[in-house]
PDB file of C-alpha atoms in Angstrom:
ATOM      1  CA  UNK B   1     -58.034 -18.652 -14.740  1.00 80.00           C
ATOM      2  CA  UNK B   2     -58.845 -22.404 -14.864  1.00 95.00           C
ATOM      3  CA  UNK B   3     -57.200 -25.383 -13.337  1.00 96.00           C
ATOM      4  CA  UNK B   4     -56.922 -28.937 -14.830  1.00 96.00           C
ATOM      5  CA  UNK B   5     -57.168 -31.595 -12.182  1.00 96.00           C
ATOM      6  CA  UNK B   6     -54.839 -34.612 -12.911  1.00 97.00           C
ATOM      7  CA  UNK B   7     -53.816 -37.572 -10.945  1.00 98.00           C
ATOM      8  CA  UNK B   8     -50.463 -38.967 -11.683  1.00 98.00           C
ATOM      9  CA  UNK B   9     -48.239 -42.212 -11.103  1.00 98.00           C
ATOM     10  CA  UNK B  10     -44.674 -41.587 -10.047  1.00 98.00           C
ATOM     11  CA  UNK B  11     -42.770 -44.943 -10.706  1.00 98.00           C
ATOM     12  CA  UNK B  12     -39.079 -44.970 -10.181  1.00 98.00           C
ATOM     13  CA  UNK B  13     -36.468 -47.592 -11.106  1.00 97.00           C
ATOM     14  CA  UNK B  14     -32.673 -47.403 -10.782  1.00 98.00           C
ATOM     15  CA  UNK B  15     -32.892 -43.611 -10.206  1.00 98.00           C
ATOM     16  CA  UNK B  16     -35.138 -42.886 -13.198  1.00 98.00           C
ATOM     17  CA  UNK B  17     -38.818 -42.036 -13.589  1.00 98.00           C
ATOM     18  CA  UNK B  18     -41.268 -43.694 -15.868  1.00 98.00           C
ATOM     19  CA  UNK B  19     -42.630 -41.110 -18.298  1.00 98.00           C
ATOM     20  CA  UNK B  20     -44.860 -41.205 -21.327  1.00 98.00           C
ATOM     21  CA  UNK B  21     -45.347 -39.306 -24.535  1.00 97.00           C
ATOM     22  CA  UNK B  22     -48.733 -39.131 -26.249  1.00 96.00           C
ATOM     23  CA  UNK B  23     -49.197 -39.369 -30.092  1.00 95.00           C
ATOM     24  CA  UNK B  24     -48.586 -35.867 -31.586  1.00 94.00           C
ATOM     25  CA  UNK B  25     -47.080 -34.375 -28.413  1.00 94.00           C
ATOM     26  CA  UNK B  26     -43.538 -32.963 -27.960  1.00 94.00           C
ATOM     27  CA  UNK B  27     -43.230 -33.376 -24.230  1.00 96.00           C
ATOM     28  CA  UNK B  28     -43.101 -36.315 -21.855  1.00 98.00           C
ATOM     29  CA  UNK B  29     -45.743 -36.603 -19.063  1.00 97.00           C
ATOM     30  CA  UNK B  30     -46.060 -38.839 -15.966  1.00 98.00           C
ATOM     31  CA  UNK B  31     -48.658 -41.498 -16.560  1.00 98.00           C
ATOM     32  CA  UNK B  32     -52.188 -40.616 -15.415  1.00 98.00           C
ATOM     33  CA  UNK B  33     -54.845 -38.279 -16.363  1.00 97.00           C
ATOM     34  CA  UNK B  34     -58.262 -36.468 -15.422  1.00 96.00           C
ATOM     35  CA  UNK B  35     -60.718 -38.175 -13.290  1.00 94.00           C
ATOM     36  CA  UNK B  36     -64.087 -39.009 -14.262  1.00 95.00           C
ATOM     37  CA  UNK B  37     -67.377 -37.844 -12.401  1.00 93.00           C
ATOM     38  CA  UNK B  38     -67.422 -39.370  -8.987  1.00 95.00           C
ATOM     39  CA  UNK B  39     -64.082 -41.145  -9.387  1.00 97.00           C
ATOM     40  CA  UNK B  40     -61.517 -41.204  -6.440  1.00 98.00           C
ATOM     41  CA  UNK B  41     -57.906 -40.441  -6.964  1.00 98.00           C
ATOM     42  CA  UNK B  42     -56.983 -44.122  -6.639  1.00 98.00           C
ATOM     43  CA  UNK B  43     -59.691 -45.235  -9.135  1.00 98.00           C
ATOM     44  CA  UNK B  44     -58.714 -42.631 -11.554  1.00 98.00           C
ATOM     45  CA  UNK B  45     -54.885 -43.611 -11.253  1.00 98.00           C
ATOM     46  CA  UNK B  46     -55.643 -47.275 -11.683  1.00 98.00           C
ATOM     47  CA  UNK B  47     -57.910 -46.596 -14.751  1.00 98.00           C
ATOM     48  CA  UNK B  48     -55.546 -44.165 -16.381  1.00 98.00           C
ATOM     49  CA  UNK B  49     -52.431 -46.352 -15.895  1.00 98.00           C
ATOM     50  CA  UNK B  50     -54.370 -49.379 -17.204  1.00 97.00           C
ATOM     51  CA  UNK B  51     -55.544 -47.572 -20.208  1.00 97.00           C
ATOM     52  CA  UNK B  52     -52.236 -45.851 -20.980  1.00 97.00           C
ATOM     53  CA  UNK B  53     -49.702 -48.633 -20.183  1.00 98.00           C
ATOM     54  CA  UNK B  54     -51.695 -51.844 -19.863  1.00 97.00           C
ATOM     55  CA  UNK B  55     -50.670 -52.570 -16.247  1.00 97.00           C
ATOM     56  CA  UNK B  56     -52.474 -52.919 -13.192  1.00 98.00           C
ATOM     57  CA  UNK B  57     -51.282 -51.041  -9.919  1.00 98.00           C
ATOM     58  CA  UNK B  58     -51.199 -52.965  -6.637  1.00 98.00           C
ATOM     59  CA  UNK B  59     -53.917 -51.281  -4.470  1.00 97.00           C
ATOM     60  CA  UNK B  60     -52.107 -52.162  -1.325  1.00 97.00           C
ATOM     61  CA  UNK B  61     -48.932 -50.295  -2.484  1.00 98.00           C
ATOM     62  CA  UNK B  62     -50.626 -46.914  -3.607  1.00 98.00           C
ATOM     63  CA  UNK B  63     -49.374 -44.003  -1.470  1.00 98.00           C
ATOM     64  CA  UNK B  64     -49.823 -40.301  -1.879  1.00 98.00           C
ATOM     65  CA  UNK B  65     -46.536 -38.406  -2.551  1.00 98.00           C
ATOM     66  CA  UNK B  66     -47.301 -34.613  -3.137  1.00 98.00           C
ATOM     67  CA  UNK B  67     -49.345 -32.173  -5.130  1.00 98.00           C
ATOM     68  CA  UNK B  68     -47.655 -29.883  -7.714  1.00 98.00           C
ATOM     69  CA  UNK B  69     -49.177 -27.033  -9.769  1.00 98.00           C
ATOM     70  CA  UNK B  70     -47.762 -25.202 -12.885  1.00 98.00           C
ATOM     71  CA  UNK B  71     -48.881 -23.688 -16.209  1.00 96.00           C
ATOM     72  CA  UNK B  72     -50.426 -26.467 -18.346  1.00 95.00           C
ATOM     73  CA  UNK B  73     -48.193 -27.215 -21.353  1.00 91.00           C
ATOM     74  CA  UNK B  74     -49.836 -26.385 -24.540  1.00 89.00           C
ATOM     75  CA  UNK B  75     -52.634 -24.494 -23.176  1.00 93.00           C
ATOM     76  CA  UNK B  76     -53.150 -20.658 -22.966  1.00 94.00           C
ATOM     77  CA  UNK B  77     -51.370 -18.589 -20.235  1.00 94.00           C
ATOM     78  CA  UNK B  78     -53.265 -18.946 -17.005  1.00 95.00           C
ATOM     79  CA  UNK B  79     -54.487 -22.476 -17.458  1.00 97.00           C
ATOM     80  CA  UNK B  80     -52.910 -24.340 -14.700  1.00 97.00           C
ATOM     81  CA  UNK B  81     -52.510 -28.150 -13.975  1.00 97.00           C
ATOM     82  CA  UNK B  82     -52.895 -29.356 -10.512  1.00 98.00           C
ATOM     83  CA  UNK B  83     -51.172 -32.860 -10.361  1.00 98.00           C
ATOM     84  CA  UNK B  84     -51.690 -35.085  -7.410  1.00 98.00           C
ATOM     85  CA  UNK B  85     -49.070 -37.615  -7.399  1.00 98.00           C
ATOM     86  CA  UNK B  86     -48.930 -41.272  -6.055  1.00 98.00           C
ATOM     87  CA  UNK B  87     -46.406 -43.978  -5.924  1.00 98.00           C
ATOM     88  CA  UNK B  88     -47.543 -47.602  -6.634  1.00 98.00           C
ATOM     89  CA  UNK B  89     -46.076 -50.922  -7.577  1.00 98.00           C
ATOM     90  CA  UNK B  90     -47.161 -52.279 -10.881  1.00 98.00           C
ATOM     91  CA  UNK B  91     -48.189 -55.836 -11.886  1.00 97.00           C
ATOM     92  CA  UNK B  92     -46.315 -56.498 -15.011  1.00 93.00           C
ATOM     93  CA  UNK B  93     -44.308 -54.416 -17.403  1.00 95.00           C
ATOM     94  CA  UNK B  94     -45.546 -51.280 -19.145  1.00 96.00           C
ATOM     95  CA  UNK B  95     -46.706 -51.520 -22.745  1.00 97.00           C
ATOM     96  CA  UNK B  96     -47.570 -48.227 -24.646  1.00 96.00           C
ATOM     97  CA  UNK B  97     -51.396 -48.319 -25.330  1.00 95.00           C
ATOM     98  CA  UNK B  98     -54.332 -45.995 -26.014  1.00 91.00           C
ATOM     99  CA  UNK B  99     -52.907 -42.537 -26.850  1.00 93.00           C
ATOM    100  CA  UNK B 100     -49.441 -43.347 -25.671  1.00 97.00           C
ATOM    101  CA  UNK B 101     -46.887 -43.562 -28.447  1.00 97.00           C
ATOM    102  CA  UNK B 102     -43.992 -44.415 -26.231  1.00 97.00           C
ATOM    103  CA  UNK B 103     -42.649 -44.572 -22.585  1.00 98.00           C
ATOM    104  CA  UNK B 104     -39.144 -44.073 -21.318  1.00 98.00           C
ATOM    105  CA  UNK B 105     -37.164 -44.190 -18.136  1.00 98.00           C
ATOM    106  CA  UNK B 106     -35.977 -40.628 -17.652  1.00 98.00           C
ATOM    107  CA  UNK B 107     -33.239 -39.212 -15.494  1.00 98.00           C
ATOM    108  CA  UNK B 108     -32.843 -35.771 -13.924  1.00 98.00           C
ATOM    109  CA  UNK B 109     -30.872 -34.556 -17.016  1.00 98.00           C
ATOM    110  CA  UNK B 110     -33.950 -35.303 -19.160  1.00 98.00           C
ATOM    111  CA  UNK B 111     -36.082 -32.859 -17.337  1.00 97.00           C
ATOM    112  CA  UNK B 112     -36.239 -30.377 -20.261  1.00 96.00           C
ATOM    113  CA  UNK B 113     -38.080 -33.131 -22.062  1.00 97.00           C
ATOM    114  CA  UNK B 114     -40.988 -32.964 -19.588  1.00 98.00           C
ATOM    115  CA  UNK B 115     -43.919 -30.663 -19.092  1.00 96.00           C
ATOM    116  CA  UNK B 116     -43.555 -27.796 -16.720  1.00 96.00           C
ATOM    117  CA  UNK B 117     -45.406 -29.424 -13.773  1.00 98.00           C
ATOM    118  CA  UNK B 118     -43.449 -32.780 -14.418  1.00 98.00           C
ATOM    119  CA  UNK B 119     -40.311 -30.660 -14.044  1.00 98.00           C
ATOM    120  CA  UNK B 120     -41.372 -29.630 -10.566  1.00 98.00           C
ATOM    121  CA  UNK B 121     -41.745 -33.365  -9.757  1.00 98.00           C
ATOM    122  CA  UNK B 122     -38.254 -34.141 -11.304  1.00 98.00           C
ATOM    123  CA  UNK B 123     -36.841 -31.412  -8.961  1.00 98.00           C
ATOM    124  CA  UNK B 124     -38.581 -32.647  -6.013  1.00 98.00           C
ATOM    125  CA  UNK B 125     -37.538 -36.168  -6.452  1.00 98.00           C
ATOM    126  CA  UNK B 126     -33.900 -35.046  -7.208  1.00 98.00           C
ATOM    127  CA  UNK B 127     -33.808 -32.974  -3.947  1.00 98.00           C
ATOM    128  CA  UNK B 128     -34.752 -36.196  -2.085  1.00 98.00           C
ATOM    129  CA  UNK B 129     -31.843 -38.116  -3.824  1.00 98.00           C
ATOM    130  CA  UNK B 130     -34.096 -40.592  -5.602  1.00 98.00           C
ATOM    131  CA  UNK B 131     -34.013 -39.219  -9.190  1.00 98.00           C
ATOM    132  CA  UNK B 132     -30.401 -39.255 -10.736  1.00 97.00           C
TER     133      UNK B 132
END
Protein backbone atom coordinates (compact mmCIF):
# COMPACT_ATOMS: atom_id res chain seq x y z
CA UNK A 1 0.00 0.00 0.00
CA UNK A 2 1.36 3.43 -0.87
CA UNK A 3 0.36 6.92 0.19
CA UNK A 4 0.48 10.14 -1.81
CA UNK A 5 1.34 13.10 0.41
CA UNK A 6 -0.50 16.30 -0.61
CA UNK A 7 -0.83 19.78 0.87
CA UNK A 8 -4.09 21.59 0.03
CA UNK A 9 -5.57 25.07 0.26
CA UNK A 10 -9.07 25.38 1.70
CA UNK A 11 -10.51 28.72 0.63
CA UNK A 12 -14.13 29.53 1.41
CA UNK A 13 -16.29 32.39 0.19
CA UNK A 14 -20.03 32.84 0.75
CA UNK A 15 -20.40 29.25 1.97
CA UNK A 16 -18.63 27.72 -1.04
CA UNK A 17 -15.16 26.25 -1.50
CA UNK A 18 -12.68 27.04 -4.26
CA UNK A 19 -11.97 23.91 -6.27
CA UNK A 20 -9.97 23.17 -9.42
CA UNK A 21 -10.15 20.75 -12.32
CA UNK A 22 -6.98 19.82 -14.19
CA UNK A 23 -6.94 19.25 -17.95
CA UNK A 24 -8.20 15.79 -18.81
CA UNK A 25 -9.59 15.10 -15.33
CA UNK A 26 -13.23 14.41 -14.51
CA UNK A 27 -13.15 15.46 -10.85
CA UNK A 28 -12.51 18.66 -8.96
CA UNK A 29 -9.66 18.86 -6.46
CA UNK A 30 -8.69 21.36 -3.81
CA UNK A 31 -5.75 23.49 -4.99
CA UNK A 32 -2.37 22.23 -3.86
CA UNK A 33 -0.09 19.32 -4.57
CA UNK A 34 2.88 17.19 -3.64
CA UNK A 35 5.86 18.68 -1.90
CA UNK A 36 9.30 18.78 -3.46
CA UNK A 37 12.32 17.39 -1.59
CA UNK A 38 13.02 19.39 1.55
CA UNK A 39 9.97 21.62 1.09
CA UNK A 40 7.85 22.57 4.12
CA UNK A 41 4.05 22.40 4.06
CA UNK A 42 3.80 26.19 3.82
CA UNK A 43 6.40 26.47 1.05
CA UNK A 44 4.68 23.69 -0.91
CA UNK A 45 1.25 25.25 -0.44
CA UNK A 46 2.39 28.68 -1.59
CA UNK A 47 4.27 27.28 -4.62
CA UNK A 48 1.42 25.02 -5.75
CA UNK A 49 -1.25 27.73 -5.40
CA UNK A 50 0.97 30.21 -7.25
CA UNK A 51 1.53 27.67 -10.07
CA UNK A 52 -2.10 26.54 -10.33
CA UNK A 53 -4.03 29.75 -9.70
CA UNK A 54 -1.50 32.59 -10.10
CA UNK A 55 -2.16 34.03 -6.64
CA UNK A 56 0.06 34.51 -3.64
CA UNK A 57 -1.04 33.42 -0.18
CA UNK A 58 -0.53 35.82 2.72
CA UNK A 59 2.02 33.99 4.88
CA UNK A 60 0.66 35.52 8.09
CA UNK A 61 -2.81 34.09 7.32
CA UNK A 62 -1.82 30.46 6.71
CA UNK A 63 -3.26 28.14 9.34
CA UNK A 64 -3.53 24.37 9.66
CA UNK A 65 -7.09 22.99 9.51
CA UNK A 66 -7.00 19.18 9.46
CA UNK A 67 -5.58 16.12 7.72
CA UNK A 68 -7.71 13.72 5.66
CA UNK A 69 -6.99 10.35 4.03
CA UNK A 70 -8.88 8.36 1.39
CA UNK A 71 -8.46 6.22 -1.71
CA UNK A 72 -6.63 8.28 -4.36
CA UNK A 73 -8.90 9.07 -7.31
CA UNK A 74 -7.71 7.52 -10.58
CA UNK A 75 -5.17 5.24 -8.86
CA UNK A 76 -5.29 1.48 -8.20
CA UNK A 77 -7.08 0.25 -5.07
CA UNK A 78 -4.89 0.62 -2.02
CA UNK A 79 -3.18 3.81 -3.16
CA UNK A 80 -4.17 6.38 -0.58
CA UNK A 81 -3.90 10.13 -0.52
CA UNK A 82 -3.09 11.94 2.71
CA UNK A 83 -4.09 15.57 2.38
CA UNK A 84 -2.92 18.17 4.90
CA UNK A 85 -5.29 21.14 4.65
CA UNK A 86 -4.56 24.78 5.36
CA UNK A 87 -6.66 27.93 5.21
CA UNK A 88 -5.07 31.14 3.94
CA UNK A 89 -6.01 34.50 2.49
CA UNK A 90 -5.00 35.16 -1.12
CA UNK A 91 -3.58 38.31 -2.62
CA UNK A 92 -5.60 38.83 -5.81
CA UNK A 93 -8.17 36.71 -7.60
CA UNK A 94 -7.49 33.19 -8.95
CA UNK A 95 -6.66 32.61 -12.60
CA UNK A 96 -6.43 29.08 -14.00
CA UNK A 97 -2.84 28.37 -15.03
CA UNK A 98 -0.36 25.49 -15.46
CA UNK A 99 -2.36 22.24 -15.61
CA UNK A 100 -5.59 23.80 -14.28
CA UNK A 101 -8.35 23.98 -16.89
CA UNK A 102 -10.94 25.62 -14.67
CA UNK A 103 -11.79 26.60 -11.13
CA UNK A 104 -15.21 26.97 -9.50
CA UNK A 105 -16.83 27.80 -6.20
CA UNK A 106 -18.51 24.54 -5.14
CA UNK A 107 -21.20 24.10 -2.51
CA UNK A 108 -21.96 21.03 -0.42
CA UNK A 109 -24.42 19.77 -3.07
CA UNK A 110 -21.49 19.62 -5.53
CA UNK A 111 -19.51 17.14 -3.45
CA UNK A 112 -20.09 14.27 -5.92
CA UNK A 113 -18.03 16.27 -8.44
CA UNK A 114 -14.98 16.10 -6.15
CA UNK A 115 -12.38 13.41 -5.42
CA UNK A 116 -12.94 11.02 -2.49
CA UNK A 117 -10.56 12.83 -0.15
CA UNK A 118 -12.13 16.19 -1.04
CA UNK A 119 -15.56 14.75 -0.20
CA UNK A 120 -14.25 14.18 3.34
CA UNK A 121 -13.23 17.85 3.50
CA UNK A 122 -16.66 18.92 2.17
CA UNK A 123 -18.36 16.81 4.88
CA UNK A 124 -16.06 18.18 7.61
CA UNK A 125 -16.70 21.78 6.58
CA UNK A 126 -20.46 21.17 6.24
CA UNK A 127 -20.61 19.69 9.76
CA UNK A 128 -19.03 22.94 11.01
CA UNK A 129 -21.64 25.02 9.19
CA UNK A 130 -19.21 26.80 6.86
CA UNK A 131 -19.93 24.94 3.59
CA UNK A 132 -23.52 25.20 2.44
